[in-house]
CSV table of C-alpha atoms and ligand atoms in Angstrom, one decimal:
chain,number,residue,atom,x,y,z
A,1,MET,CA,-110.1,-30.4,195.5
A,2,LEU,CA,-111.3,-33.7,195.5
A,3,SER,CA,-112.7,-33.7,192.6
A,4,HIS,CA,-110.3,-35.3,190.3
A,5,PHE,CA,-111.5,-38.5,192.3
A,6,GLN,CA,-114.8,-38.1,192.0
A,7,GLN,CA,-114.3,-37.2,188.1
A,8,ALA,CA,-112.9,-40.8,187.8
A,9,LEU,CA,-115.7,-43.1,189.6
A,10,ASP,CA,-118.3,-41.5,187.7
A,11,LYS,CA,-116.9,-42.0,184.6
A,12,ARG,CA,-116.8,-45.8,185.5
A,13,LYS,CA,-120.2,-45.2,186.2
A,14,GLU,CA,-121.0,-43.7,182.6
A,15,GLU,CA,-118.8,-46.4,181.5
A,16,GLY,CA,-120.6,-49.4,183.4
A,17,ILE,CA,-117.3,-50.7,185.3
A,18,LEU,CA,-117.7,-49.1,189.4
A,19,ARG,CA,-116.4,-51.7,191.5
A,20,ILE,CA,-118.8,-51.8,194.9
A,21,LEU,CA,-118.7,-54.1,197.8
A,22,LYS,CA,-122.0,-56.6,197.6
A,23,PRO,CA,-122.9,-58.4,200.1
A,24,PRO,CA,-121.6,-62.6,199.3
A,25,LYS,CA,-124.9,-63.3,196.2
A,26,LYS,CA,-127.0,-66.5,196.6
A,27,GLY,CA,-126.9,-69.0,194.4
A,28,VAL,CA,-124.9,-71.9,192.7
A,29,ASP,CA,-121.8,-70.9,192.2
A,30,PHE,CA,-119.7,-70.4,189.0
A,31,TYR,CA,-117.6,-67.7,190.3
A,32,SER,CA,-115.2,-68.9,193.0
A,33,ASN,CA,-111.4,-69.8,193.2
A,34,ASP,CA,-113.0,-73.1,195.7
A,35,TYR,CA,-112.6,-75.2,193.2
A,36,LEU,CA,-112.7,-78.9,195.2
A,37,GLY,CA,-114.8,-77.2,198.0
A,38,PHE,CA,-112.5,-77.1,200.8
A,39,ALA,CA,-113.9,-73.8,202.0
A,40,ARG,CA,-117.5,-75.0,202.6
A,41,ASN,CA,-116.4,-78.7,203.8
A,42,ARG,CA,-117.6,-79.4,207.0
A,43,GLU,CA,-115.4,-82.4,207.4
A,44,LEU,CA,-112.5,-80.1,207.1
A,45,GLN,CA,-114.3,-77.4,209.0
A,46,ASP,CA,-114.5,-80.2,212.2
A,47,LEU,CA,-110.9,-81.2,211.4
A,48,LEU,CA,-110.1,-76.9,212.1
A,49,LEU,CA,-112.6,-76.5,214.9
A,50,MET,CA,-110.5,-79.7,216.5
A,51,LYS,CA,-107.6,-78.4,216.4
A,52,ILE,CA,-108.4,-74.9,218.2
A,53,ILE,CA,-109.9,-76.7,221.1
A,54,GLU,CA,-106.5,-78.5,221.6
A,55,ASN,CA,-104.8,-75.2,221.5
A,56,PRO,CA,-106.4,-72.4,221.1
A,57,GLU,CA,-103.4,-70.3,221.6
A,58,ILE,CA,-103.4,-70.8,218.2
A,59,LEU,CA,-105.7,-68.2,217.8
A,60,SER,CA,-103.9,-66.3,219.4
A,61,GLY,CA,-101.9,-62.3,217.4
A,62,SER,CA,-98.4,-63.3,217.0
A,63,THR,CA,-97.2,-60.1,218.4
A,64,GLY,CA,-94.5,-59.2,216.0
A,65,SER,CA,-92.3,-59.4,212.6
A,66,ARG,CA,-91.1,-63.1,212.0
A,67,LEU,CA,-87.6,-61.3,212.2
A,68,ILE,CA,-88.6,-59.9,215.8
A,69,SER,CA,-91.2,-61.7,218.8
A,70,GLY,CA,-93.3,-63.4,215.5
A,71,ASN,CA,-91.5,-66.2,214.8
A,72,SER,CA,-92.9,-69.9,215.9
A,73,MET,CA,-91.6,-73.0,216.0
A,74,ILE,CA,-95.2,-74.7,214.7
A,75,VAL,CA,-94.9,-72.4,211.9
A,76,THR,CA,-90.8,-73.3,211.2
A,77,GLU,CA,-91.4,-76.8,211.3
A,78,ILE,CA,-94.8,-76.2,208.9
A,79,GLU,CA,-92.5,-74.4,206.0
A,80,ALA,CA,-90.1,-77.8,206.2
A,81,PHE,CA,-92.9,-79.7,205.8
A,82,ILE,CA,-94.1,-78.1,202.7
A,83,ALA,CA,-90.4,-78.0,201.1
A,84,LYS,CA,-90.9,-81.4,202.0
A,85,GLU,CA,-94.0,-82.2,200.3
A,86,HIS,CA,-92.8,-80.0,197.0
A,87,GLN,CA,-89.4,-81.2,196.8
A,88,TYR,CA,-87.8,-77.4,197.0
A,89,GLU,CA,-85.0,-76.6,199.9
A,90,SER,CA,-87.1,-74.4,201.4
A,91,ALA,CA,-90.8,-72.6,202.2
A,92,LEU,CA,-91.3,-69.3,202.9
A,93,LEU,CA,-94.6,-69.0,203.9
A,94,PHE,CA,-97.1,-65.1,203.7
A,95,PRO,CA,-100.3,-63.8,204.2
A,96,SER,CA,-101.4,-63.9,200.2
A,97,GLY,CA,-100.2,-64.3,197.2
A,98,TYR,CA,-100.6,-61.1,196.1
A,99,ASN,CA,-97.5,-60.8,199.0
A,100,ALA,CA,-95.2,-63.4,197.9
A,101,ASN,CA,-95.2,-61.9,194.4
A,102,LEU,CA,-94.5,-58.9,196.0
A,103,ALA,CA,-91.5,-60.0,198.1
A,104,LEU,CA,-89.8,-62.1,195.2
A,105,PHE,CA,-89.4,-59.5,192.5
A,106,SER,CA,-89.5,-56.6,194.5
A,107,THR,CA,-86.0,-58.1,196.3
A,108,LEU,CA,-84.3,-60.5,193.9
A,109,PRO,CA,-84.0,-58.4,190.7
A,110,SER,CA,-81.8,-55.9,191.4
A,111,ARG,CA,-81.6,-52.4,189.0
A,112,HIS,CA,-78.9,-54.3,186.4
A,113,ASP,CA,-81.4,-57.0,185.8
A,114,THR,CA,-84.3,-57.4,183.8
A,115,ILE,CA,-87.8,-59.3,185.1
A,116,ILE,CA,-89.5,-60.3,181.2
A,117,VAL,CA,-93.4,-61.4,182.2
A,118,ASP,CA,-96.1,-62.9,180.1
A,119,GLU,CA,-98.5,-60.3,178.9
A,120,PHE,CA,-100.8,-62.4,180.7
A,121,ILE,CA,-99.4,-61.9,184.2
A,122,HIS,CA,-100.9,-61.2,187.8
A,123,ARG,CA,-101.5,-58.4,188.5
A,124,SER,CA,-99.3,-58.5,191.9
A,125,VAL,CA,-96.3,-59.2,189.5
A,126,HIS,CA,-96.5,-56.0,187.5
A,127,ASP,CA,-97.3,-54.0,191.4
A,128,ALA,CA,-94.2,-55.9,192.5
A,129,CYS,CA,-92.0,-54.4,189.3
A,130,ALA,CA,-93.1,-51.2,190.1
A,131,MET,CA,-91.3,-51.5,193.8
A,132,SER,CA,-88.3,-53.1,192.1
A,133,HIS,CA,-85.3,-51.2,189.8
A,134,ALA,CA,-85.8,-53.6,187.2
A,135,LYS,CA,-86.7,-53.5,183.6
A,136,LYS,CA,-89.4,-54.5,183.4
A,137,ILE,CA,-90.5,-56.1,179.5
A,138,LYS,CA,-93.6,-58.6,178.0
A,139,PHE,CA,-93.1,-61.0,175.7
A,140,ARG,CA,-97.1,-62.6,173.7
A,141,HIS,CA,-98.6,-65.0,176.2
A,142,ASN,CA,-97.8,-68.3,176.4
A,143,ASP,CA,-95.5,-67.1,173.1
A,144,PRO,CA,-92.3,-69.2,173.5
A,145,GLU,CA,-91.3,-67.4,170.6
A,146,SER,CA,-92.0,-64.2,171.6
A,147,LEU,CA,-90.0,-65.0,174.7
A,148,GLU,CA,-86.9,-66.1,173.6
A,149,ASN,CA,-86.9,-62.9,171.3
A,150,VAL,CA,-86.9,-60.4,174.2
A,151,LEU,CA,-84.2,-62.8,175.4
A,152,LYS,CA,-81.9,-62.6,172.6
A,153,ARG,CA,-81.5,-58.7,173.2
A,154,GLN,CA,-81.1,-59.0,176.9
A,155,LYS,CA,-77.9,-58.1,178.1
A,156,ARG,CA,-78.4,-57.9,182.3
A,157,ASN,CA,-79.8,-60.7,183.7
A,158,CYS,CA,-83.3,-61.9,183.4
A,159,TYR,CA,-86.0,-62.7,185.9
A,160,ILE,CA,-89.3,-64.5,183.9
A,161,ALA,CA,-92.4,-64.5,185.5
A,162,VAL,CA,-95.3,-67.4,184.1
A,163,GLU,CA,-98.3,-68.8,185.8
A,164,SER,CA,-98.4,-72.7,184.9
A,165,LEU,CA,-102.6,-71.9,184.6
A,166,TYR,CA,-103.4,-68.5,183.8
A,167,SER,CA,-106.4,-67.4,186.1
A,168,MET,CA,-108.2,-65.7,183.6
A,169,ASP,CA,-108.0,-67.7,180.6
A,170,GLY,CA,-107.9,-71.0,182.0
A,171,ASP,CA,-104.7,-71.7,180.2
A,172,GLY,CA,-101.7,-74.1,180.6
A,173,ALA,CA,-98.1,-72.2,180.2
A,174,PRO,CA,-95.8,-74.5,178.1
A,175,LEU,CA,-94.0,-74.7,180.6
A,176,ASP,CA,-91.3,-77.3,179.3
A,177,GLU,CA,-90.1,-75.4,176.5
A,178,ILE,CA,-90.4,-72.2,178.8
A,179,CYS,CA,-87.8,-73.9,181.1
A,180,GLU,CA,-85.7,-75.0,177.8
A,181,LEU,CA,-85.4,-70.9,176.7
A,182,ALA,CA,-84.6,-70.1,181.0
A,183,GLU,CA,-81.7,-72.7,180.8
A,184,LYS,CA,-80.4,-72.0,177.1
A,185,TYR,CA,-80.3,-68.1,178.3
A,186,SER,CA,-79.1,-68.2,182.0
A,187,ALA,CA,-82.2,-67.0,183.2
A,188,TYR,CA,-83.9,-67.4,186.8
A,189,LEU,CA,-87.3,-68.5,186.1
A,190,ILE,CA,-90.4,-68.2,188.4
A,191,VAL,CA,-93.4,-69.5,188.1
A,192,ASP,CA,-97.1,-68.7,190.0
A,193,GLU,CA,-99.2,-71.9,191.1
A,194,ALA,CA,-102.1,-69.9,192.0
A,195,HIS,CA,-104.7,-72.1,190.0
A,196,ALA,CA,-103.2,-75.5,189.2
A,197,PHE,CA,-101.8,-75.8,193.0
A,198,GLY,CA,-104.2,-78.2,194.5
A,199,VAL,CA,-106.6,-79.4,191.1
A,200,PHE,CA,-103.0,-80.9,189.5
A,201,GLY,CA,-101.6,-82.5,192.8
A,202,LYS,CA,-99.0,-80.9,194.0
A,203,GLY,CA,-98.9,-78.1,191.2
A,204,LEU,CA,-98.0,-78.9,188.1
A,205,VAL,CA,-94.2,-77.6,188.4
A,206,ASN,CA,-94.3,-81.2,190.8
A,207,GLN,CA,-96.1,-83.4,188.5
A,208,ASN,CA,-93.9,-82.9,185.9
A,209,GLN,CA,-90.9,-82.7,187.8
A,210,LEU,CA,-89.4,-79.5,187.1
A,211,GLN,CA,-88.2,-78.7,190.7
A,212,ASN,CA,-84.6,-78.4,189.7
A,213,ARG,CA,-85.4,-75.6,186.4
A,214,VAL,CA,-87.6,-73.9,188.0
A,215,PHE,CA,-86.1,-71.2,190.4
A,216,ALA,CA,-88.9,-70.4,192.8
A,217,THR,CA,-92.1,-71.6,192.5
A,218,VAL,CA,-95.0,-69.7,194.5
A,219,ILE,CA,-98.4,-71.5,195.7
A,220,THR,CA,-101.4,-70.4,197.4
A,221,TYR,CA,-103.8,-71.3,199.4
A,222,GLY,CA,-106.6,-69.5,198.8
A,223,LYS,CA,-107.8,-70.9,195.8
A,224,ALA,CA,-108.5,-74.8,195.9
A,225,LEU,CA,-107.0,-75.6,199.5
A,226,GLY,CA,-110.3,-72.9,200.5
A,227,MET,CA,-108.2,-71.5,203.0
A,228,HIS,CA,-105.4,-68.0,203.0
A,229,GLY,CA,-102.6,-67.7,202.4
A,230,ALA,CA,-99.2,-69.0,200.7
A,231,ALA,CA,-95.9,-70.1,200.1
A,232,ILE,CA,-92.8,-69.2,197.6
A,233,LEU,CA,-90.5,-71.7,197.6
A,234,SER,CA,-86.9,-71.9,196.8
A,235,SER,CA,-83.1,-72.9,197.9
A,236,GLU,CA,-82.3,-71.6,201.2
A,237,LEU,CA,-80.5,-69.4,199.7
A,238,ILE,CA,-83.2,-67.1,198.1
A,239,LYS,CA,-84.8,-67.8,201.6
A,240,SER,CA,-82.0,-66.2,203.3
A,241,TYR,CA,-82.3,-63.3,200.7
A,242,LEU,CA,-85.8,-62.5,201.4
A,243,ILE,CA,-85.5,-62.9,205.7
A,244,ASN,CA,-83.0,-60.3,204.6
A,245,PHE,CA,-83.9,-58.1,202.1
A,246,ALA,CA,-87.6,-57.9,201.1
A,247,SER,CA,-89.7,-55.1,203.1
A,248,PRO,CA,-93.3,-56.9,202.4
A,249,PHE,CA,-92.1,-60.3,204.5
A,250,ILE,CA,-90.0,-57.8,207.4
A,251,TYR,CA,-91.8,-55.1,208.0
A,252,THR,CA,-95.4,-56.5,208.6
A,253,THR,CA,-96.5,-58.3,211.8
A,254,SER,CA,-96.8,-62.1,211.6
A,255,SER,CA,-99.9,-64.4,210.7
A,256,PRO,CA,-100.9,-66.0,213.7
A,257,ASP,CA,-100.1,-69.8,214.1
A,258,PHE,CA,-103.4,-70.8,213.3
A,259,HIS,CA,-102.4,-69.4,209.7
A,260,GLY,CA,-99.7,-72.4,209.0
A,261,ILE,CA,-101.6,-75.1,211.0
A,262,SER,CA,-104.7,-74.4,208.8
A,263,ILE,CA,-102.6,-75.2,206.1
A,264,LYS,CA,-101.2,-78.0,207.3
A,265,THR,CA,-104.4,-79.3,207.6
A,266,GLY,CA,-105.4,-78.7,204.4
A,267,TYR,CA,-102.4,-80.1,202.7
A,268,ASP,CA,-103.1,-83.1,204.9
A,269,PHE,CA,-106.7,-83.4,203.9
A,270,LEU,CA,-105.8,-83.4,200.0
A,271,ALA,CA,-103.8,-86.1,199.8
A,272,LEU,CA,-106.7,-88.5,202.1
A,273,ASN,CA,-109.5,-87.2,199.4
A,274,GLN,CA,-108.1,-87.0,195.9
A,275,LYS,CA,-111.7,-88.5,195.1
A,276,ILE,CA,-112.7,-84.3,194.8
A,277,SER,CA,-109.9,-83.2,192.5
A,278,MET,CA,-111.5,-86.5,190.8
A,279,HIS,CA,-115.2,-85.1,190.6
A,280,LEU,CA,-113.6,-81.9,190.1
A,281,GLN,CA,-112.0,-83.5,186.6
A,282,ASN,CA,-115.8,-84.9,185.8
A,283,ASN,CA,-117.2,-82.6,186.2
A,284,ILE,CA,-115.1,-79.7,184.2
A,285,LYS,CA,-115.5,-83.4,181.2
A,286,ILE,CA,-118.8,-82.6,181.4
A,287,PHE,CA,-118.2,-78.8,180.9
A,288,ARG,CA,-116.5,-79.6,177.7
A,289,ASN,CA,-119.0,-82.2,176.6
A,290,GLN,CA,-121.2,-79.4,175.9
A,291,ASN,CA,-119.0,-78.0,173.7
A,292,LEU,CA,-119.0,-73.6,174.4
A,293,MET,CA,-116.1,-71.9,172.3
A,294,SER,CA,-114.0,-72.0,175.5
A,295,LEU,CA,-110.0,-70.7,175.4
A,296,SER,CA,-109.2,-72.7,177.9
A,297,SER,CA,-107.8,-75.7,178.4
A,298,GLY,CA,-109.4,-79.4,178.3
A,299,ASN,CA,-109.0,-79.8,182.1
A,300,SER,CA,-108.5,-76.2,183.7
A,301,PRO,CA,-111.5,-75.3,186.1
A,302,VAL,CA,-111.6,-71.9,184.9
A,303,GLN,CA,-113.3,-71.6,181.6
A,304,ALA,CA,-113.6,-68.8,179.9
A,305,VAL,CA,-116.2,-68.5,177.5
A,306,LEU,CA,-116.2,-65.2,175.1
A,307,MET,CA,-118.8,-62.8,174.8
A,308,PRO,CA,-117.5,-60.1,172.7
A,309,ASP,CA,-119.6,-56.3,173.5
A,310,ASN,CA,-119.7,-55.6,176.7
A,311,GLU,CA,-123.8,-54.7,176.8
A,312,ARG,CA,-124.5,-58.5,175.6
A,313,LEU,CA,-121.9,-59.8,178.3
A,314,ARG,CA,-123.9,-58.0,180.9
A,315,LYS,CA,-127.1,-59.7,180.0
A,316,ILE,CA,-126.2,-62.8,180.0
A,317,GLN,CA,-125.7,-62.6,183.7
A,318,GLN,CA,-128.0,-61.7,184.5
A,319,THR,CA,-130.1,-63.7,183.1
A,320,LEU,CA,-127.6,-66.8,184.6
A,321,PHE,CA,-127.6,-64.9,187.9
A,322,GLU,CA,-132.2,-64.7,187.7
A,323,ASN,CA,-131.6,-68.5,187.1
A,324,GLY,CA,-129.8,-68.8,190.7
A,325,LEU,CA,-126.1,-69.5,188.6
A,326,ILE,CA,-123.1,-66.8,189.5
A,327,SER,CA,-120.6,-66.7,187.1
A,328,TYR,CA,-118.7,-63.9,186.9
A,329,ALA,CA,-118.1,-61.5,183.7
A,330,VAL,CA,-114.6,-60.0,182.3
A,331,TYR,CA,-115.3,-56.0,180.6
A,332,SER,CA,-113.6,-53.9,179.1
A,333,PRO,CA,-110.8,-52.5,179.7
A,334,THR,CA,-110.3,-55.1,182.5
A,335,VAL,CA,-109.6,-57.3,179.6
A,336,LYS,CA,-108.8,-56.3,175.7
A,337,LYS,CA,-111.8,-54.9,173.7
A,338,GLY,CA,-113.5,-58.1,171.6
A,339,THR,CA,-112.7,-60.6,173.9
A,340,GLU,CA,-114.3,-60.2,176.7
A,341,ARG,CA,-115.4,-62.8,178.3
A,342,LEU,CA,-117.9,-65.1,180.8
A,343,ARG,CA,-115.5,-66.7,183.6
A,344,ILE,CA,-116.6,-69.8,184.1
A,345,CYS,CA,-115.1,-71.3,187.9
A,346,LEU,CA,-116.4,-75.2,187.8
A,347,HIS,CA,-116.1,-77.3,191.8
A,348,SER,CA,-116.3,-80.5,192.5
A,349,PHE,CA,-119.6,-79.9,194.4
A,350,ASN,CA,-121.5,-78.6,191.1
A,351,THR,CA,-124.4,-81.2,189.6
A,352,GLU,CA,-124.3,-82.4,186.1
A,353,GLU,CA,-127.5,-80.5,186.3
A,354,GLU,CA,-126.1,-77.2,187.3
A,355,ILE,CA,-123.7,-77.2,184.6
A,356,THR,CA,-126.1,-78.7,181.4
A,357,LYS,CA,-128.6,-75.8,183.0
A,358,LEU,CA,-125.5,-73.5,183.1
A,359,THR,CA,-124.5,-74.0,180.0
A,360,ASP,CA,-128.3,-74.2,177.8
A,361,THR,CA,-128.5,-70.7,179.2
A,362,ILE,CA,-125.7,-69.4,177.6
A,363,LYS,CA,-126.2,-71.1,174.1
A,364,GLU,CA,-129.0,-68.6,174.6
A,365,PHE,CA,-127.2,-66.2,174.2
A,366,ILE,CA,-125.2,-67.3,170.7
B,1,PLP,C1,-102.3,-66.1,189.3
B,1,PLP,C2,-101.9,-65.6,190.8
B,1,PLP,N1,-101.3,-64.6,192.0
B,1,PLP,C3,-101.5,-64.6,192.8
B,1,PLP,C4,-103.1,-63.9,193.2
B,1,PLP,C5,-102.7,-63.5,194.3
B,1,PLP,O1,-103.3,-64.2,195.5
B,1,PLP,P1,-103.6,-64.3,197.3
B,1,PLP,O2,-105.3,-64.0,196.4
B,1,PLP,O3,-104.0,-65.3,197.5
B,1,PLP,O4,-103.1,-62.9,197.2
B,1,PLP,C6,-104.5,-64.5,192.9
B,1,PLP,C7,-105.4,-64.4,193.0
B,1,PLP,O5,-106.0,-64.2,192.0
B,1,PLP,C8,-103.4,-65.3,191.3
B,1,PLP,O6,-104.8,-65.3,190.0
């Protein structure tokens, strides 16, 4: 009876793409999303510890959904703080970016609407579309012309989903052009800032002052902020709509107060430590100066180095690992055949020596 499960796993194993949970690797980190090193920052850990010592209750469970017993004034105030920081009317916290995207896209578009997604949009948006009754259409990655071709043909309300900095390719969306198209076709634009927040201040929507043109923005805290969770930034109206209709918000126990407090502490720490973002940009420059063929933007902490061929990719990742350098290989079919790549994440804490050791090792395979 269970043989089809086994067959699917065996097939993955044969193809060398079986997923298994492994203990954390030891070596120089070129693979985590901890771009600013906040998840390993002792000073930040001490600040968090102080909050707990001052008020240990913040660690306790919240006892219910936020609509029943699980709301707290601490979280309400932190949401007001986040909204103000990003110059949006409202913020609504979620336990993860996955949940935030699930809530947004499964709730706002109705069965009469269309969700138009960049072909490289994060899996959480696709899963949300599967939960929603709206029609989903893809447009070519970062291609405003392709987006306009889709928009032109729609008679229904449209939602557009893009990332400001893409997680696998490390390239930025042409946000200005996309805003113009959203305005021209009266579409609702939603921007996921998972990989941009913290790396580019409060994100690229904020940096480019697009708050009034972007209907909703998703900020996640598990990457550059080194914490966990996410916020949906939008209007009071949309916040109220989500509180009323978003299943991923309603039917779950809310997070302990410590969750909100860690995020607030992260914002404060980020504001006081802008030099850490400058270290990161300097390291990105060092990497880019090594002239490897990268698909990514010049200032992106995610650098995707094309290594077509799964076998060669496996070999290079193994060699890097034997040299104490941990990277992440993205094989087909996760990405299209011929676009297999090494996804290198640069951090503020990587040294010049580590970066050149990495690039010199990669060059041996090119
Ligand atoms: C673009 C993007 N959106 C959303 C998410 C989900 O965020 P989280 O890890 O907080 O669930 C990720 C994480 O991989 C992501 O890369």
